[in-house]
Every structure is written in structure tokens, then in C-alpha cells.
Amino acid sequence: MVRSFVVAVLAAVAVLVAAPPASAEPREVCGPHSPEETVVRVFPRGEETSSLLCGTRYYGFRRIDWSAVSLDAIARTLASPASSTWDERSATWTVEGPGATVVIARHGQVITARAA
């Protein structure tokens, strides 16, 4: 009886301790076998939206240096940009704002982001 009680208490504690905080960055969202088209997050951008896909080393989640920028910084930048510049050669917008500079394609897909 004591043993089953201890096991139940340890199981309950393990669930509470193992749960990540709600503001945690997604872990292993884009693992080695995740398709490039997997949507990580959709950000509001004025009247439109921008999708962050897993992508490759050239665009998307796998392109971003996560030690320098966070999903929250990308969201704040796209929600209230300080400036945006259109590059006709690459058909991309460079959006600058608080915490990050985000490059998005014409159709809204996030290509990359870096700390501002």
C-alpha cells in the first residue's frame, strides 16, 4: 500500500516537473525527419499573416540562429514593424522592428530572422 502511494506521488510530481512553461520555445519542432513544409507558427502581419515553415538551411526555421532571436521577437517585429524595405531582385521584404530583423517572401513566408 505504501509502495503504490509513493509510486502515485512520484508519477504526479514527474508530470508537474516535466511540463514546460507556456512561453517555452518549441523543441524539436523541425526534427531531422520533419518535412520542409511543416508549419511551425503563423504570425499576424497587419491584415495578412506570415508562416514560419521548417524549411532548409536556406530558409525557414532551420535557417534562423535561435541563440540570437526568439519567436517572440519575430512576432513583435511583424506585428509592429519600425520599417520595411522591398527588394525587387529577391522579391522579399526586410521588416525591422523591436528585437529582430525578419526577411519574408512576397507571399509572406518567413525566410530568416536575426537579432536587431
Short mmCIF file of C-alpha atoms in Angstrom, two decimals:
data_model
loop_
_atom_site.label_atom_id
_atom_site.label_comp_id
_atom_site.label_asym_id
_atom_site.label_seq_id
_atom_site.Cartn_x
_atom_site.Cartn_y
_atom_site.Cartn_z
CA MET A 1 0.00 0.00 0.00
CA VAL A 2 2.78 2.42 0.89
CA ARG A 3 4.65 1.48 -2.26
CA SER A 4 1.66 2.21 -4.54
CA PHE A 5 1.15 5.55 -2.77
CA VAL A 6 4.82 6.51 -3.32
CA VAL A 7 4.63 5.50 -6.99
CA ALA A 8 1.47 7.58 -7.47
CA VAL A 9 3.08 10.62 -5.81
CA LEU A 10 6.26 10.28 -7.89
CA ALA A 11 4.22 9.97 -11.10
CA ALA A 12 2.25 13.12 -10.24
CA VAL A 13 5.44 15.05 -9.45
CA ALA A 14 7.07 13.87 -12.69
CA VAL A 15 4.14 15.19 -14.73
CA LEU A 16 4.24 18.57 -12.98
CA VAL A 17 8.02 18.96 -13.17
CA ALA A 18 8.34 17.78 -16.78
CA ALA A 19 5.74 20.17 -18.16
CA PRO A 20 7.47 23.06 -19.99
CA PRO A 21 6.33 26.63 -19.37
CA ALA A 22 3.76 28.01 -21.80
CA SER A 23 6.26 30.54 -23.14
CA ALA A 24 8.94 27.95 -23.97
CA GLU A 25 10.35 27.81 -27.49
CA PRO A 26 9.15 24.80 -29.49
CA ARG A 27 11.51 21.90 -29.06
CA GLU A 28 12.25 19.55 -31.88
CA VAL A 29 9.52 21.12 -33.97
CA CYS A 30 11.66 20.55 -37.03
CA GLY A 31 13.48 17.35 -36.29
CA PRO A 32 15.74 15.68 -38.84
CA HIS A 33 12.81 13.85 -40.45
CA SER A 34 10.26 16.70 -40.44
CA PRO A 35 9.14 17.77 -43.91
CA GLU A 36 10.28 21.21 -45.12
CA GLU A 37 6.62 22.30 -45.49
CA THR A 38 5.75 21.70 -41.80
CA VAL A 39 4.30 24.93 -40.37
CA VAL A 40 5.99 25.90 -37.10
CA ARG A 41 3.98 29.04 -36.41
CA VAL A 42 1.83 31.60 -38.22
CA PHE A 43 2.48 35.24 -37.30
CA PRO A 44 -0.04 38.07 -37.73
CA ARG A 45 1.36 40.79 -40.01
CA GLY A 46 -1.09 43.67 -40.28
CA GLU A 47 -4.03 42.43 -42.32
CA GLU A 48 -2.03 39.42 -43.52
CA THR A 49 -0.02 36.58 -41.98
CA SER A 50 3.47 35.13 -42.34
CA SER A 51 4.14 31.42 -41.93
CA LEU A 52 7.34 30.02 -40.50
CA LEU A 53 8.00 26.63 -42.10
CA CYS A 54 10.64 24.09 -41.08
CA GLY A 55 12.40 24.87 -44.35
CA THR A 56 16.04 24.09 -45.06
CA ARG A 57 19.37 25.64 -44.26
CA TYR A 58 18.43 28.33 -46.81
CA TYR A 59 15.04 29.41 -45.41
CA GLY A 60 12.63 28.91 -42.52
CA PHE A 61 13.05 27.56 -39.00
CA ARG A 62 16.25 25.69 -39.83
CA ARG A 63 17.82 28.90 -41.21
CA ILE A 64 17.35 31.03 -38.05
CA ASP A 65 20.03 31.29 -35.37
CA TRP A 66 17.82 30.58 -32.34
CA SER A 67 20.52 31.58 -29.87
CA ALA A 68 20.23 35.16 -31.17
CA VAL A 69 16.50 35.59 -31.88
CA SER A 70 13.25 34.19 -30.45
CA LEU A 71 9.76 33.52 -31.81
CA ASP A 72 8.54 36.35 -29.59
CA ALA A 73 10.97 38.83 -31.23
CA ILE A 74 9.76 37.75 -34.69
CA ALA A 75 6.12 38.14 -33.61
CA ARG A 76 6.72 41.63 -32.16
CA THR A 77 8.58 42.74 -35.29
CA LEU A 78 5.90 41.54 -37.70
CA ALA A 79 3.07 42.91 -35.53
CA SER A 80 4.53 46.42 -35.29
CA PRO A 81 7.42 46.96 -37.70
CA ALA A 82 9.52 50.11 -37.41
CA SER A 83 10.31 49.92 -41.14
CA SER A 84 10.02 47.61 -44.12
CA THR A 85 12.01 47.58 -47.34
CA TRP A 86 11.12 45.81 -50.60
CA ASP A 87 13.97 44.17 -52.52
CA GLU A 88 12.83 43.65 -56.10
CA ARG A 89 15.79 41.45 -57.07
CA SER A 90 14.96 38.79 -54.50
CA ALA A 91 11.22 39.59 -54.23
CA THR A 92 11.48 39.86 -50.43
CA TRP A 93 10.54 42.29 -47.69
CA THR A 94 13.02 43.11 -44.94
CA VAL A 95 11.00 44.07 -41.88
CA GLU A 96 12.78 45.73 -38.97
CA GLY A 97 11.35 46.15 -35.51
CA PRO A 98 11.91 45.73 -31.80
CA GLY A 99 14.26 42.82 -31.27
CA ALA A 100 14.59 41.39 -34.77
CA THR A 101 15.01 41.92 -38.47
CA VAL A 102 12.83 39.49 -40.43
CA VAL A 103 13.08 38.69 -44.14
CA ILE A 104 9.85 37.46 -45.70
CA ALA A 105 8.95 36.36 -49.23
CA ARG A 106 6.36 38.17 -51.35
CA HIS A 107 3.66 35.66 -50.30
CA GLY A 108 4.50 36.13 -46.60
CA GLN A 109 6.66 33.09 -45.82
CA VAL A 110 9.41 33.82 -43.28
CA ILE A 111 12.81 33.23 -44.89
CA THR A 112 15.07 34.15 -41.98
CA ALA A 113 15.41 36.38 -38.94
CA ARG A 114 18.27 37.88 -37.00
CA ALA A 115 18.63 39.92 -33.83
CA ALA A 116 18.23 43.64 -34.43
#
